DNA sequence: GGAGCTTCAATTTTT
DNA sequence: TTGAAGCTCC
């Protein structure tokens, strides 16, 4: 019998029970802040002490980050020599590896390309055009959504065409040809040896379904399968887990139905709700002690989430301090809201000695960040906005990756289209479309056309043909070196020889400088990859690098460790925690979103979203709403969010006035209540005097003059004056303020007169070069 | 091939 | 209001 490892003593009773049950299927419902990751990591470590081999364990996560963190934590318990053999990673990465080794069974080549969303989109668009369909009717985004949803329901293109209901629905929506597009999309992917993100899952499912011997092999191999964030799985993922665990049924899924907020991208909360019905005799473990938040925060969140109907009952509790009540403040406008939050943060920093990094401002939509950004810039408080482009979505990175892709899979049409004329080499759109047309006629890939133009219908002049040929030879030349040179060396050469570095280093304009930096960062990540792989005795070639990078979309790691206030959507905040949290914009049509009011299912997801937001807070949670906000260039008036009425009033501290609010008026989906849309009936209190919004906006002294309705003539002359009069006044080391970028320090000056340029390091906006003629810089 | 114009839409996001 | 994307013109 194996010994009971010491580390189990670090767990509480319910955590420990969940960890020690390893004989059959189990569902671990992990309340917010209850030590979910701890249970998963300790369970894996425990399995390893019970004689299970690391390679017999599969652990699936949703993000690379989660996988990496978990692996590190397990390594801390059992050592990296053991941990490295675990089959641990995202669904997509784990199954893409299996697909590569079984590719021939489903008619793919093992070096298949993974199409990201923009590749899929671009292919979709292409097809809509080829079929002569109106892209106003067949919006690429909508088409993709339907194809993706079909794959989610395990429907191949042929299944879809025969699915009466689906085809009928498309027809009713004016898009009867969706199934045709889907079919050709699938054909094209197969022709060029590519799979999109959904295909990675669907093809795994199909591989197992039609090759029982393959399925059995893996089902016998993986004696234990663990799934993190199970509430976020979609139907295919659930089905694959079932295929893999049908033999031993040793499966442990961990998650929190109350934090299921990704329904819009296919996550199916029923997977977790119905788990016990799908696995007969599955044990249920509930982790109900919250270690993160104060009692009042936990209770307030509970009171909210209990208004949902579909959920697994749990009693989440905290033994931390009772803490303060949740603050609720109504403001007159979005600007006042931002001003208020910023002031409140400043006050708390002064009073409690808190750091900027102890604060988060959470909102429903990214566009809400703007108002807070403006205020924070004005007072030069450091912040960081999350969201926006990830590193690998940047054009300069995608271009280089496209070269890599093309070199490894020359049939990859999206990559070919991307780089065939980048940097510019005189192969224009006309030529590209001619190549594409020739390829379609012969049923071959565009690359094949380049390889034997004389045997196709390609009709281009001699000069163009020469350009095409030399491009082809360049790619072939790179491809010939894949096996002899490591990824980093080859990467450097590609960037140089393809003319990318020449293009990017052709200017010192700020955006070029940024691209140079990104490219260098990318190269150094390649170098790191090669060194790591070499150390571990793994292959260092471009093929392995690309496999790695295709499934990464890492938000860039903060190289800068200045403490900053965090601004992000509630979605991105899942899994994080902060001592102080502001949840802003709690208004009808915003939170809950106007677009999520069609069904009870959607409203409940919005309510869970607020639950996630509140449970991010450790000590202090402040909810705000604005009566008026500017949206799409118009003033809009919104009632306070219905969810505010779902929170137990005993746990709320309503600021600035009466805490009584109008009685609940029940509506179909409210679960709780709906606030009165009209009337001046006393609702939630407000802080600050009420005022006419437009006037406030105009009177605001700090606001740049450009916001005022000014005639073109007067605007031009005033900015010209400013440029001429002020330009000489700056010197290195000056503290300055810019209307958009906020506060900063001048680090360099060059040129004079109209071309005088200042380099300014801004607290929040990074380093910029500004032409003084245009930039409205003020000295502090 | 790029600058400048018009048009249109407008959640949430990871792989 | 902002922004992306597509189109036209040089």
Short mmCIF file of N, CA, C and O (backbone and C1' of nucleotides) in Angstrom, two decimals, chain A residues 62-64 92 117 364 366 553 555 569 572 596, chain B residues 1-3 7-15:
data_model
loop_
_atom_site.label_atom_id
_atom_site.label_comp_id
_atom_site.label_asym_id
_atom_site.label_seq_id
_atom_site.Cartn_x
_atom_site.Cartn_y
_atom_site.Cartn_z
N UNK A 62 -8.18 25.38 -20.22
CA UNK A 62 -8.69 26.21 -21.31
C UNK A 62 -7.68 27.19 -21.86
O UNK A 62 -7.77 27.63 -22.99
N UNK A 63 -6.71 27.54 -21.03
CA UNK A 63 -5.71 28.48 -21.51
C UNK A 63 -4.33 27.89 -21.29
O UNK A 63 -4.11 27.05 -20.40
N UNK A 64 -3.41 28.35 -22.09
CA UNK A 64 -2.02 27.92 -21.94
C UNK A 64 -1.47 28.35 -20.59
O UNK A 64 -0.69 27.65 -19.97
N UNK A 92 -7.04 22.16 -27.08
CA UNK A 92 -6.55 22.29 -28.44
C UNK A 92 -5.13 21.79 -28.60
O UNK A 92 -4.80 21.12 -29.58
N UNK A 117 -8.49 32.50 -36.20
CA UNK A 117 -9.79 33.05 -36.55
C UNK A 117 -9.74 33.96 -37.76
O UNK A 117 -10.66 33.97 -38.58
N UNK A 364 -18.38 45.98 -18.19
CA UNK A 364 -19.00 44.97 -19.03
C UNK A 364 -18.42 44.98 -20.44
O UNK A 364 -18.25 43.95 -21.07
N UNK A 366 -15.52 46.80 -23.29
CA UNK A 366 -14.24 47.50 -23.41
C UNK A 366 -14.38 49.00 -23.61
O UNK A 366 -13.56 49.77 -23.13
N UNK A 553 -1.74 32.68 -27.79
CA UNK A 553 -2.20 34.03 -28.07
C UNK A 553 -1.98 34.86 -26.83
O UNK A 553 -2.71 35.76 -26.52
N UNK A 555 -1.56 37.09 -23.99
CA UNK A 555 -1.51 38.52 -23.71
C UNK A 555 -0.06 38.78 -23.30
O UNK A 555 0.52 37.99 -22.56
N UNK A 569 -12.34 44.02 -18.62
CA UNK A 569 -13.71 43.54 -18.62
C UNK A 569 -13.87 42.49 -17.52
O UNK A 569 -12.88 41.89 -17.09
N UNK A 572 -12.42 39.15 -18.58
CA UNK A 572 -10.97 38.92 -18.43
C UNK A 572 -10.55 38.81 -16.98
O UNK A 572 -9.44 38.38 -16.70
N UNK A 596 -28.33 40.71 -24.42
CA UNK A 596 -28.47 39.45 -23.68
C UNK A 596 -29.79 39.39 -22.95
O UNK A 596 -29.88 38.85 -21.86
P DG B 1 1.50 46.80 -55.37
"O5'" DG B 1 1.98 48.33 -55.20
"C5'" DG B 1 3.14 48.65 -54.45
"C4'" DG B 1 2.81 49.84 -53.59
"C3'" DG B 1 2.14 49.51 -52.27
"O3'" DG B 1 2.67 50.44 -51.31
"C1'" DG B 1 0.71 50.90 -53.54
P DG B 2 2.35 50.38 -49.80
"O5'" DG B 2 1.73 51.83 -49.56
"C5'" DG B 2 2.41 52.96 -50.08
"C4'" DG B 2 1.47 54.13 -50.08
"C3'" DG B 2 0.68 54.32 -48.79
"O3'" DG B 2 0.66 55.70 -48.48
"C1'" DG B 2 -0.81 54.20 -50.58
P DA B 3 0.44 56.19 -47.01
"O5'" DA B 3 -0.48 57.47 -47.27
"C5'" DA B 3 -0.08 58.43 -48.26
"C4'" DA B 3 -1.29 59.20 -48.72
"C3'" DA B 3 -2.18 59.72 -47.58
"O3'" DA B 3 -2.56 61.05 -47.90
"C1'" DA B 3 -3.46 58.33 -49.04
P DT B 7 -21.24 57.62 -48.42
"O5'" DT B 7 -21.26 56.20 -47.69
"C5'" DT B 7 -20.64 55.08 -48.34
"C4'" DT B 7 -20.63 53.92 -47.36
"C3'" DT B 7 -21.84 53.90 -46.44
"O3'" DT B 7 -22.38 52.60 -46.44
"C1'" DT B 7 -19.85 53.78 -45.17
P DC B 8 -23.85 52.29 -45.97
"O5'" DC B 8 -23.58 51.11 -44.93
"C5'" DC B 8 -22.38 50.34 -44.97
"C4'" DC B 8 -22.03 49.93 -43.56
"C3'" DC B 8 -23.24 49.93 -42.62
"O3'" DC B 8 -23.39 48.63 -42.10
"C1'" DC B 8 -21.38 51.06 -41.65
P DA B 9 -24.61 48.22 -41.24
"O5'" DA B 9 -23.87 47.57 -39.99
"C5'" DA B 9 -22.53 47.14 -40.11
"C4'" DA B 9 -21.86 47.28 -38.77
"C3'" DA B 9 -22.79 47.01 -37.60
"O3'" DA B 9 -22.13 46.12 -36.74
"C1'" DA B 9 -21.71 49.09 -37.30
P DA B 10 -22.87 45.39 -35.63
"O5'" DA B 10 -22.09 45.83 -34.32
"C5'" DA B 10 -20.73 46.22 -34.44
"C4'" DA B 10 -20.37 46.98 -33.20
"C3'" DA B 10 -21.38 46.75 -32.09
"O3'" DA B 10 -20.76 46.88 -30.85
"C1'" DA B 10 -21.33 49.00 -32.54
P DT B 11 -20.11 46.14 -29.93
"O5'" DT B 11 -20.82 44.77 -29.99
"C5'" DT B 11 -21.21 44.04 -28.94
"C4'" DT B 11 -20.47 44.32 -27.62
"C3'" DT B 11 -19.17 43.57 -27.46
"O3'" DT B 11 -18.47 44.17 -26.43
"C1'" DT B 11 -20.83 42.55 -26.21
P DT B 12 -16.92 43.91 -26.37
"O5'" DT B 12 -16.91 42.60 -25.46
"C5'" DT B 12 -16.82 42.72 -24.06
"C4'" DT B 12 -16.93 41.37 -23.44
"C3'" DT B 12 -15.92 40.36 -23.98
"O3'" DT B 12 -14.83 40.31 -23.10
"C1'" DT B 12 -18.13 39.43 -23.73
P DT B 13 -13.38 40.50 -23.66
"O5'" DT B 13 -12.97 39.00 -23.98
"C5'" DT B 13 -13.05 38.00 -23.01
"C4'" DT B 13 -12.47 36.74 -23.60
"C3'" DT B 13 -11.15 36.99 -24.34
"O3'" DT B 13 -10.23 35.99 -23.98
"C1'" DT B 13 -12.73 35.98 -25.80
P DT B 14 -8.73 36.23 -24.15
"O5'" DT B 14 -8.19 34.74 -23.98
"C5'" DT B 14 -8.85 33.82 -23.14
"C4'" DT B 14 -8.85 32.49 -23.85
"C3'" DT B 14 -7.60 32.28 -24.70
"O3'" DT B 14 -6.85 31.23 -24.14
"C1'" DT B 14 -9.59 31.69 -25.90
P DT B 15 -5.48 30.89 -24.87
"O5'" DT B 15 -5.86 29.81 -25.99
"C5'" DT B 15 -6.42 28.58 -25.56
"C4'" DT B 15 -6.84 27.80 -26.78
"C3'" DT B 15 -5.75 27.63 -27.83
"O3'" DT B 15 -5.54 26.25 -28.08
"C1'" DT B 15 -7.78 28.36 -28.82
#
